[in-house]
Amino acid sequence: MYESFEVNRPVEEVADAFKKRADECLNLAIGSQTKPTFGTPSSVHYYAKVKPTVATSAKRTEMYVQILFEHQIGVPKDGMYYLIADAYPSGKGTRVDLYRRTKMGTVGEAIRGWASGKNMGCPDPGTFL
Amino acid sequence: MKRERRLGATCACIATVLLLSACSGVKNYPEQKTQNLRIHTQVDSVSATRSTVAEFDVHLVDSHCETEYQGRVYLDQPLVETGIPTERMVYLDFIFASKTMLSSTVSGIRHGVLFTPRSGYEYDVKVSYDKGIYDVVLREMRDGTITRVIPRRSLDECRGSR
């Protein structure tokens, strides 16, 4: 899925927001735990790892989100690419091009918020994993 | 005889409920004399079939980053006021728990903030969950003025810095 939007902020500010929020919101492991009514809960079984990467140059910022599920083979080291965001100067602001899997809708929404600076919240992993 | 049996069943049910709540390990955070923590909550679920609730656990933290659980605060009102100890480390572990209708699985997100509240200051938290986007913003205030925004800090970061 492809979407593109512009924000009224310089690309450097968008890059800073991507770096800060991507690490806080998307650098995570997903696990499950069984909690019986009586007795001790099971240990957490982690079955997926999400890894964001933000690369910046003077005039461009790229963000990749990879997800690696357990038992996957034949995929890149940190998992398949689920979302790519390219931010670059456009007029007085920044244009962001988003390429994402359909399921990554909330991550796309969160990136819009980070880029504009209007909503710095994190996407709920339960909505995209 | 019938009545006695019914009474016995009622007692058993109550005992079961008490036992369940005792075994879950979660207890209500007790009322505090000083109300220095104000939490504004806005939770909107993703869809009609998926409901989300917000709550947080209060832990005291020692110099070795070991925690002592104090209890849970349920954020079921737009504004909840409580108190946290000052001049010692506390860990506020915010939880967003979501459940889809007809599913037994509960998914949870945790957002931890480790910090040392100062006496004479108030702490204001905005907790939000809207269309799958969540946020927790904790601000320190004095006389109605924001003095700092407390960043997210996990216990792992605390342990790593020792």
PDB file of N, CA, C and O in Angstrom, chain B residues 81-141:
ATOM      1  N   GLU B  81      -7.514  10.950  40.888  1.00  0.00           N
ATOM      2  CA  GLU B  81      -6.457  11.576  41.692  1.00  0.00           C
ATOM      3  C   GLU B  81      -5.991  10.600  42.762  1.00  0.00           C
ATOM      4  O   GLU B  81      -6.796   9.924  43.392  1.00  0.00           O
ATOM      5  N   THR B  82      -4.700  10.546  42.941  1.00  0.00           N
ATOM      6  CA  THR B  82      -4.143   9.696  43.989  1.00  0.00           C
ATOM      7  C   THR B  82      -2.809  10.316  44.437  1.00  0.00           C
ATOM      8  O   THR B  82      -2.493  11.450  44.070  1.00  0.00           O
ATOM      9  N   GLY B  83      -2.070   9.576  45.212  1.00  0.00           N
ATOM     10  CA  GLY B  83      -0.797  10.109  45.699  1.00  0.00           C
ATOM     11  C   GLY B  83       0.318   9.098  45.521  1.00  0.00           C
ATOM     12  O   GLY B  83       0.083   7.886  45.532  1.00  0.00           O
ATOM     13  N   ILE B  84       1.532   9.612  45.322  1.00  0.00           N
ATOM     14  CA  ILE B  84       2.695   8.719  45.244  1.00  0.00           C
ATOM     15  C   ILE B  84       3.753   9.245  46.205  1.00  0.00           C
ATOM     16  O   ILE B  84       3.816  10.451  46.461  1.00  0.00           O
ATOM     17  N   PRO B  85       4.577   8.358  46.746  1.00  0.00           N
ATOM     18  CA  PRO B  85       5.596   8.795  47.689  1.00  0.00           C
ATOM     19  C   PRO B  85       6.608   9.729  47.013  1.00  0.00           C
ATOM     20  O   PRO B  85       6.854   9.603  45.814  1.00  0.00           O
ATOM     21  N   THR B  86       7.157  10.637  47.780  1.00  0.00           N
ATOM     22  CA  THR B  86       8.139  11.570  47.210  1.00  0.00           C
ATOM     23  C   THR B  86       9.535  11.269  47.762  1.00  0.00           C
ATOM     24  O   THR B  86       9.682  10.565  48.761  1.00  0.00           O
ATOM     25  N   GLU B  87      10.510  11.816  47.089  1.00  0.00           N
ATOM     26  CA  GLU B  87      11.933  11.700  47.465  1.00  0.00           C
ATOM     27  C   GLU B  87      12.424  10.258  47.505  1.00  0.00           C
ATOM     28  O   GLU B  87      13.337   9.925  48.240  1.00  0.00           O
ATOM     29  N   ARG B  88      11.791   9.407  46.738  1.00  0.00           N
ATOM     30  CA  ARG B  88      12.279   8.041  46.533  1.00  0.00           C
ATOM     31  C   ARG B  88      11.769   7.531  45.179  1.00  0.00           C
ATOM     32  O   ARG B  88      10.785   8.036  44.660  1.00  0.00           O
ATOM     33  N   MET B  89      12.517   6.581  44.610  1.00  0.00           N
ATOM     34  CA  MET B  89      12.169   6.137  43.262  1.00  0.00           C
ATOM     35  C   MET B  89      10.849   5.372  43.240  1.00  0.00           C
ATOM     36  O   MET B  89      10.614   4.508  44.097  1.00  0.00           O
ATOM     37  N   VAL B  90      10.031   5.691  42.267  1.00  0.00           N
ATOM     38  CA  VAL B  90       8.804   4.925  42.039  1.00  0.00           C
ATOM     39  C   VAL B  90       8.760   4.512  40.572  1.00  0.00           C
ATOM     40  O   VAL B  90       9.366   5.151  39.716  1.00  0.00           O
ATOM     41  N   TYR B  91       8.050   3.435  40.328  1.00  0.00           N
ATOM     42  CA  TYR B  91       7.864   2.964  38.956  1.00  0.00           C
ATOM     43  C   TYR B  91       6.373   2.874  38.694  1.00  0.00           C
ATOM     44  O   TYR B  91       5.658   2.130  39.369  1.00  0.00           O
ATOM     45  N   LEU B  92       5.914   3.677  37.755  1.00  0.00           N
ATOM     46  CA  LEU B  92       4.499   3.640  37.369  1.00  0.00           C
ATOM     47  C   LEU B  92       4.412   2.848  36.069  1.00  0.00           C
ATOM     48  O   LEU B  92       4.995   3.233  35.058  1.00  0.00           O
ATOM     49  N   ASP B  93       3.713   1.741  36.134  1.00  0.00           N
ATOM     50  CA  ASP B  93       3.641   0.821  34.997  1.00  0.00           C
ATOM     51  C   ASP B  93       2.233   0.916  34.391  1.00  0.00           C
ATOM     52  O   ASP B  93       1.291   0.302  34.892  1.00  0.00           O
ATOM     53  N   PHE B  94       2.114   1.716  33.344  1.00  0.00           N
ATOM     54  CA  PHE B  94       0.808   1.920  32.704  1.00  0.00           C
ATOM     55  C   PHE B  94       0.492   0.738  31.797  1.00  0.00           C
ATOM     56  O   PHE B  94       1.363   0.249  31.069  1.00  0.00           O
ATOM     57  N   ILE B  95      -0.742   0.293  31.851  1.00  0.00           N
ATOM     58  CA  ILE B  95      -1.158  -0.889  31.080  1.00  0.00           C
ATOM     59  C   ILE B  95      -2.399  -0.545  30.255  1.00  0.00           C
ATOM     60  O   ILE B  95      -3.368   0.010  30.793  1.00  0.00           O
ATOM     61  N   PHE B  96      -2.339  -0.863  28.987  1.00  0.00           N
ATOM     62  CA  PHE B  96      -3.529  -0.791  28.138  1.00  0.00           C
ATOM     63  C   PHE B  96      -3.880  -2.231  27.793  1.00  0.00           C
ATOM     64  O   PHE B  96      -3.104  -2.915  27.126  1.00  0.00           O
ATOM     65  N   ALA B  97      -5.011  -2.680  28.246  1.00  0.00           N
ATOM     66  CA  ALA B  97      -5.409  -4.070  27.997  1.00  0.00           C
ATOM     67  C   ALA B  97      -6.597  -4.084  27.049  1.00  0.00           C
ATOM     68  O   ALA B  97      -7.605  -3.407  27.283  1.00  0.00           O
ATOM     69  N   SER B  98      -6.459  -4.836  25.973  1.00  0.00           N
ATOM     70  CA  SER B  98      -7.528  -4.911  24.968  1.00  0.00           C
ATOM     71  C   SER B  98      -8.024  -6.331  24.828  1.00  0.00           C
ATOM     72  O   SER B  98      -7.238  -7.277  24.886  1.00  0.00           O
ATOM     73  N   LYS B  99      -9.309  -6.444  24.617  1.00  0.00           N
ATOM     74  CA  LYS B  99      -9.921  -7.754  24.451  1.00  0.00           C
ATOM     75  C   LYS B  99     -10.928  -7.694  23.310  1.00  0.00           C
ATOM     76  O   LYS B  99     -11.711  -6.745  23.213  1.00  0.00           O
ATOM     77  N   THR B 100     -10.843  -8.675  22.452  1.00  0.00           N
ATOM     78  CA  THR B 100     -11.800  -8.757  21.350  1.00  0.00           C
ATOM     79  C   THR B 100     -12.979  -9.614  21.787  1.00  0.00           C
ATOM     80  O   THR B 100     -12.791 -10.608  22.498  1.00  0.00           O
ATOM     81  N   MET B 101     -14.163  -9.202  21.350  1.00  0.00           N
ATOM     82  CA  MET B 101     -15.385  -9.923  21.729  1.00  0.00           C
ATOM     83  C   MET B 101     -15.287 -11.403  21.340  1.00  0.00           C
ATOM     84  O   MET B 101     -14.750 -11.721  20.261  1.00  0.00           O
ATOM     85  N   LEU B 102     -15.758 -12.262  22.185  1.00  0.00           N
ATOM     86  CA  LEU B 102     -15.776 -13.715  21.990  1.00  0.00           C
ATOM     87  C   LEU B 102     -14.389 -14.358  21.985  1.00  0.00           C
ATOM     88  O   LEU B 102     -14.221 -15.505  21.607  1.00  0.00           O
ATOM     89  N   SER B 103     -13.371 -13.604  22.392  1.00  0.00           N
ATOM     90  CA  SER B 103     -12.025 -14.170  22.469  1.00  0.00           C
ATOM     91  C   SER B 103     -11.605 -14.227  23.934  1.00  0.00           C
ATOM     92  O   SER B 103     -11.958 -13.349  24.718  1.00  0.00           O
ATOM     93  N   SER B 104     -10.851 -15.245  24.302  1.00  0.00           N
ATOM     94  CA  SER B 104     -10.402 -15.337  25.696  1.00  0.00           C
ATOM     95  C   SER B 104      -9.044 -14.665  25.872  1.00  0.00           C
ATOM     96  O   SER B 104      -8.518 -14.562  26.971  1.00  0.00           O
ATOM     97  N   THR B 105      -8.466 -14.198  24.781  1.00  0.00           N
ATOM     98  CA  THR B 105      -7.132 -13.605  24.841  1.00  0.00           C
ATOM     99  C   THR B 105      -7.205 -12.113  25.154  1.00  0.00           C
ATOM    100  O   THR B 105      -8.014 -11.396  24.580  1.00  0.00           O
ATOM    101  N   VAL B 106      -6.359 -11.687  26.072  1.00  0.00           N
ATOM    102  CA  VAL B 106      -6.244 -10.266  26.383  1.00  0.00           C
ATOM    103  C   VAL B 106      -4.865  -9.811  25.927  1.00  0.00           C
ATOM    104  O   VAL B 106      -3.862 -10.435  26.283  1.00  0.00           O
ATOM    105  N   SER B 107      -4.805  -8.754  25.124  1.00  0.00           N
ATOM    106  CA  SER B 107      -3.487  -8.257  24.731  1.00  0.00           C
ATOM    107  C   SER B 107      -3.202  -6.994  25.532  1.00  0.00           C
ATOM    108  O   SER B 107      -4.102  -6.195  25.779  1.00  0.00           O
ATOM    109  N   GLY B 108      -1.971  -6.867  25.941  1.00  0.00           N
ATOM    110  CA  GLY B 108      -1.622  -5.732  26.802  1.00  0.00           C
ATOM    111  C   GLY B 108      -0.376  -5.020  26.337  1.00  0.00           C
ATOM    112  O   GLY B 108       0.527  -5.628  25.769  1.00  0.00           O
ATOM    113  N   ILE B 109      -0.360  -3.718  26.539  1.00  0.00           N
ATOM    114  CA  ILE B 109       0.835  -2.929  26.274  1.00  0.00           C
ATOM    115  C   ILE B 109       1.235  -2.306  27.597  1.00  0.00           C
ATOM    116  O   ILE B 109       0.371  -1.822  28.336  1.00  0.00           O
ATOM    117  N   ARG B 110       2.508  -2.310  27.869  1.00  0.00           N
ATOM    118  CA  ARG B 110       2.985  -1.683  29.103  1.00  0.00           C
ATOM    119  C   ARG B 110       3.869  -0.493  28.760  1.00  0.00           C
ATOM    120  O   ARG B 110       4.661  -0.562  27.825  1.00  0.00           O
ATOM    121  N   HIS B 111       3.697   0.552  29.531  1.00  0.00           N
ATOM    122  CA  HIS B 111       4.491   1.766  29.334  1.00  0.00           C
ATOM    123  C   HIS B 111       4.972   2.180  30.726  1.00  0.00           C
ATOM    124  O   HIS B 111       4.190   2.640  31.549  1.00  0.00           O
ATOM    125  N   GLY B 112       6.238   1.961  30.993  1.00  0.00           N
ATOM    126  CA  GLY B 112       6.765   2.203  32.335  1.00  0.00           C
ATOM    127  C   GLY B 112       7.482   3.536  32.463  1.00  0.00           C
ATOM    128  O   GLY B 112       8.184   3.955  31.546  1.00  0.00           O
ATOM    129  N   VAL B 113       7.273   4.185  33.603  1.00  0.00           N
ATOM    130  CA  VAL B 113       7.987   5.432  33.881  1.00  0.00           C
ATOM    131  C   VAL B 113       8.617   5.308  35.266  1.00  0.00           C
ATOM    132  O   VAL B 113       7.924   5.166  36.265  1.00  0.00           O
ATOM    133  N   LEU B 114       9.938   5.354  35.273  1.00  0.00           N
ATOM    134  CA  LEU B 114      10.690   5.277  36.530  1.00  0.00           C
ATOM    135  C   LEU B 114      11.218   6.671  36.836  1.00  0.00           C
ATOM    136  O   LEU B 114      11.903   7.267  36.012  1.00  0.00           O
ATOM    137  N   PHE B 115      10.883   7.179  38.002  1.00  0.00           N
ATOM    138  CA  PHE B 115      11.362   8.523  38.349  1.00  0.00           C
ATOM    139  C   PHE B 115      11.264   8.736  39.854  1.00  0.00           C
ATOM    140  O   PHE B 115      10.708   7.908  40.579  1.00  0.00           O
ATOM    141  N   THR B 116      11.833   9.848  40.303  1.00  0.00           N
ATOM    142  CA  THR B 116      11.781  10.194  41.721  1.00  0.00           C
ATOM    143  C   THR B 116      10.921  11.448  41.888  1.00  0.00           C
ATOM    144  O   THR B 116      11.366  12.549  41.542  1.00  0.00           O
ATOM    145  N   PRO B 117       9.692  11.290  42.369  1.00  0.00           N
ATOM    146  CA  PRO B 117       8.840  12.467  42.588  1.00  0.00           C
ATOM    147  C   PRO B 117       9.431  13.366  43.683  1.00  0.00           C
ATOM    148  O   PRO B 117      10.021  12.867  44.649  1.00  0.00           O
ATOM    149  N   ARG B 118       9.261  14.670  43.497  1.00  0.00           N
ATOM    150  CA  ARG B 118       9.796  15.610  44.478  1.00  0.00           C
ATOM    151  C   ARG B 118       8.674  16.158  45.345  1.00  0.00           C
ATOM    152  O   ARG B 118       7.555  16.381  44.846  1.00  0.00           O
ATOM    153  N   SER B 119       8.995  16.385  46.594  1.00  0.00           N
ATOM    154  CA  SER B 119       7.953  16.928  47.474  1.00  0.00           C
ATOM    155  C   SER B 119       7.709  18.389  47.100  1.00  0.00           C
ATOM    156  O   SER B 119       8.627  19.094  46.675  1.00  0.00           O
ATOM    157  N   GLY B 120       6.468  18.800  47.238  1.00  0.00           N
ATOM    158  CA  GLY B 120       6.105  20.168  46.878  1.00  0.00           C
ATOM    159  C   GLY B 120       5.714  20.317  45.414  1.00  0.00           C
ATOM    160  O   GLY B 120       5.367  21.407  44.957  1.00  0.00           O
ATOM    161  N   TYR B 121       5.822  19.234  44.669  1.00  0.00           N
ATOM    162  CA  TYR B 121       5.447  19.260  43.250  1.00  0.00           C
ATOM    163  C   TYR B 121       4.218  18.382  43.028  1.00  0.00           C
ATOM    164  O   TYR B 121       3.950  17.476  43.824  1.00  0.00           O
ATOM    165  N   GLU B 122       3.530  18.666  41.936  1.00  0.00           N
ATOM    166  CA  GLU B 122       2.400  17.816  41.552  1.00  0.00           C
ATOM    167  C   GLU B 122       2.710  17.146  40.227  1.00  0.00           C
ATOM    168  O   GLU B 122       3.510  17.669  39.432  1.00  0.00           O
ATOM    169  N   TYR B 123       2.094  16.025  40.001  1.00  0.00           N
ATOM    170  CA  TYR B 123       2.361  15.262  38.771  1.00  0.00           C
ATOM    171  C   TYR B 123       1.052  15.049  38.031  1.00  0.00           C
ATOM    172  O   TYR B 123       0.053  14.636  38.635  1.00  0.00           O
ATOM    173  N   ASP B 124       1.109  15.384  36.766  1.00  0.00           N
ATOM    174  CA  ASP B 124      -0.089  15.361  35.933  1.00  0.00           C
ATOM    175  C   ASP B 124       0.161  14.403  34.764  1.00  0.00           C
ATOM    176  O   ASP B 124       1.165  14.542  34.052  1.00  0.00           O
ATOM    177  N   VAL B 125      -0.700  13.435  34.595  1.00  0.00           N
ATOM    178  CA  VAL B 125      -0.496  12.440  33.538  1.00  0.00           C
ATOM    179  C   VAL B 125      -1.669  12.494  32.555  1.00  0.00           C
ATOM    180  O   VAL B 125      -2.826  12.557  32.968  1.00  0.00           O
ATOM    181  N   LYS B 126      -1.319  12.482  31.278  1.00  0.00           N
ATOM    182  CA  LYS B 126      -2.361  12.347  30.244  1.00  0.00           C
ATOM    183  C   LYS B 126      -2.212  10.962  29.629  1.00  0.00           C
ATOM    184  O   LYS B 126      -1.180  10.633  29.054  1.00  0.00           O
ATOM    185  N   VAL B 127      -3.241  10.161  29.789  1.00  0.00           N
ATOM    186  CA  VAL B 127      -3.229   8.793  29.275  1.00  0.00           C
ATOM    187  C   VAL B 127      -4.273   8.717  28.166  1.00  0.00           C
ATOM    188  O   VAL B 127      -5.423   9.066  28.385  1.00  0.00           O
ATOM    189  N   SER B 128      -3.837   8.310  26.989  1.00  0.00           N
ATOM    190  CA  SER B 128      -4.818   8.261  25.893  1.00  0.00           C
ATOM    191  C   SER B 128      -4.649   7.001  25.062  1.00  0.00           C
ATOM    192  O   SER B 128      -3.545   6.457  24.933  1.00  0.00           O
ATOM    193  N   TYR B 129      -5.774   6.556  24.520  1.00  0.00           N
ATOM    194  CA  TYR B 129      -5.791   5.427  23.581  1.00  0.00           C
ATOM    195  C   TYR B 129      -6.905   5.745  22.594  1.00  0.00           C
ATOM    196  O   TYR B 129      -8.078   5.803  22.951  1.00  0.00           O
ATOM    197  N   ASP B 130      -6.498   5.990  21.345  1.00  0.00           N
ATOM    198  CA  ASP B 130      -7.495   6.374  20.347  1.00  0.00           C
ATOM    199  C   ASP B 130      -7.178   5.689  19.022  1.00  0.00           C
ATOM    200  O   ASP B 130      -6.098   5.887  18.465  1.00  0.00           O
ATOM    201  N   LYS B 131      -8.066   4.907  18.543  1.00  0.00           N
ATOM    202  CA  LYS B 131      -7.941   4.196  17.253  1.00  0.00           C
ATOM    203  C   LYS B 131      -6.615   3.453  17.138  1.00  0.00           C
ATOM    204  O   LYS B 131      -5.918   3.517  16.114  1.00  0.00           O
ATOM    205  N   GLY B 132      -6.222   2.795  18.183  1.00  0.00           N
ATOM    206  CA  GLY B 132      -5.011   1.977  18.146  1.00  0.00           C
ATOM    207  C   GLY B 132      -3.722   2.731  18.421  1.00  0.00           C
ATOM    208  O   GLY B 132      -2.639   2.166  18.330  1.00  0.00           O
ATOM    209  N   ILE B 133      -3.819   4.018  18.761  1.00  0.00           N
ATOM    210  CA  ILE B 133      -2.620   4.806  19.093  1.00  0.00           C
ATOM    211  C   ILE B 133      -2.694   5.158  20.581  1.00  0.00           C
ATOM    212  O   ILE B 133      -3.693   5.736  21.025  1.00  0.00           O
ATOM    213  N   TYR B 134      -1.649   4.813  21.315  1.00  0.00           N
ATOM    214  CA  TYR B 134      -1.677   5.102  22.747  1.00  0.00           C
ATOM    215  C   TYR B 134      -0.563   6.075  23.118  1.00  0.00           C
ATOM    216  O   TYR B 134       0.450   6.178  22.419  1.00  0.00           O
ATOM    217  N   ASP B 135      -0.768   6.770  24.227  1.00  0.00           N
ATOM    218  CA  ASP B 135       0.248   7.720  24.674  1.00  0.00           C
ATOM    219  C   ASP B 135       0.128   7.936  26.176  1.00  0.00           C
ATOM    220  O   ASP B 135      -0.978   7.895  26.733  1.00  0.00           O
ATOM    221  N   VAL B 136       1.263   8.141  26.799  1.00  0.00           N
ATOM    222  CA  VAL B 136       1.302   8.477  28.221  1.00  0.00           C
ATOM    223  C   VAL B 136       2.276   9.648  28.366  1.00  0.00           C
ATOM    224  O   VAL B 136       3.445   9.525  27.990  1.00  0.00           O
ATOM    225  N   VAL B 137       1.784  10.769  28.849  1.00  0.00           N
ATOM    226  CA  VAL B 137       2.657  11.936  29.028  1.00  0.00           C
ATOM    227  C   VAL B 137       2.577  12.356  30.492  1.00  0.00           C
ATOM    228  O   VAL B 137       1.501  12.690  30.995  1.00  0.00           O
ATOM    229  N   LEU B 138       3.721  12.308  31.153  1.00  0.00           N
ATOM    230  CA  LEU B 138       3.788  12.636  32.582  1.00  0.00           C
ATOM    231  C   LEU B 138       4.540  13.958  32.752  1.00  0.00           C
ATOM    232  O   LEU B 138       5.685  14.094  32.307  1.00  0.00           O
ATOM    233  N   ARG B 139       3.857  14.903  33.377  1.00  0.00           N
ATOM    234  CA  ARG B 139       4.464  16.224  33.568  1.00  0.00           C
ATOM    235  C   ARG B 139       4.572  16.533  35.056  1.00  0.00           C
ATOM    236  O   ARG B 139       3.662  16.240  35.818  1.00  0.00           O
ATOM    237  N   GLU B 140       5.684  17.149  35.404  1.00  0.00           N
ATOM    238  CA  GLU B 140       5.855  17.633  36.778  1.00  0.00           C
ATOM    239  C   GLU B 140       5.424  19.098  36.803  1.00  0.00           C
ATOM    240  O   GLU B 140       5.778  19.858  35.903  1.00  0.00           O
ATOM    241  N   MET B 141       4.662  19.468  37.826  1.00  0.00           N
ATOM    242  CA  MET B 141       4.144  20.842  37.888  1.00  0.00           C
ATOM    243  C   MET B 141       4.341  21.443  39.280  1.00  0.00           C
ATOM    244  O   MET B 141       4.383  20.719  40.272  1.00  0.00           O
TER     245      MET B 141
END
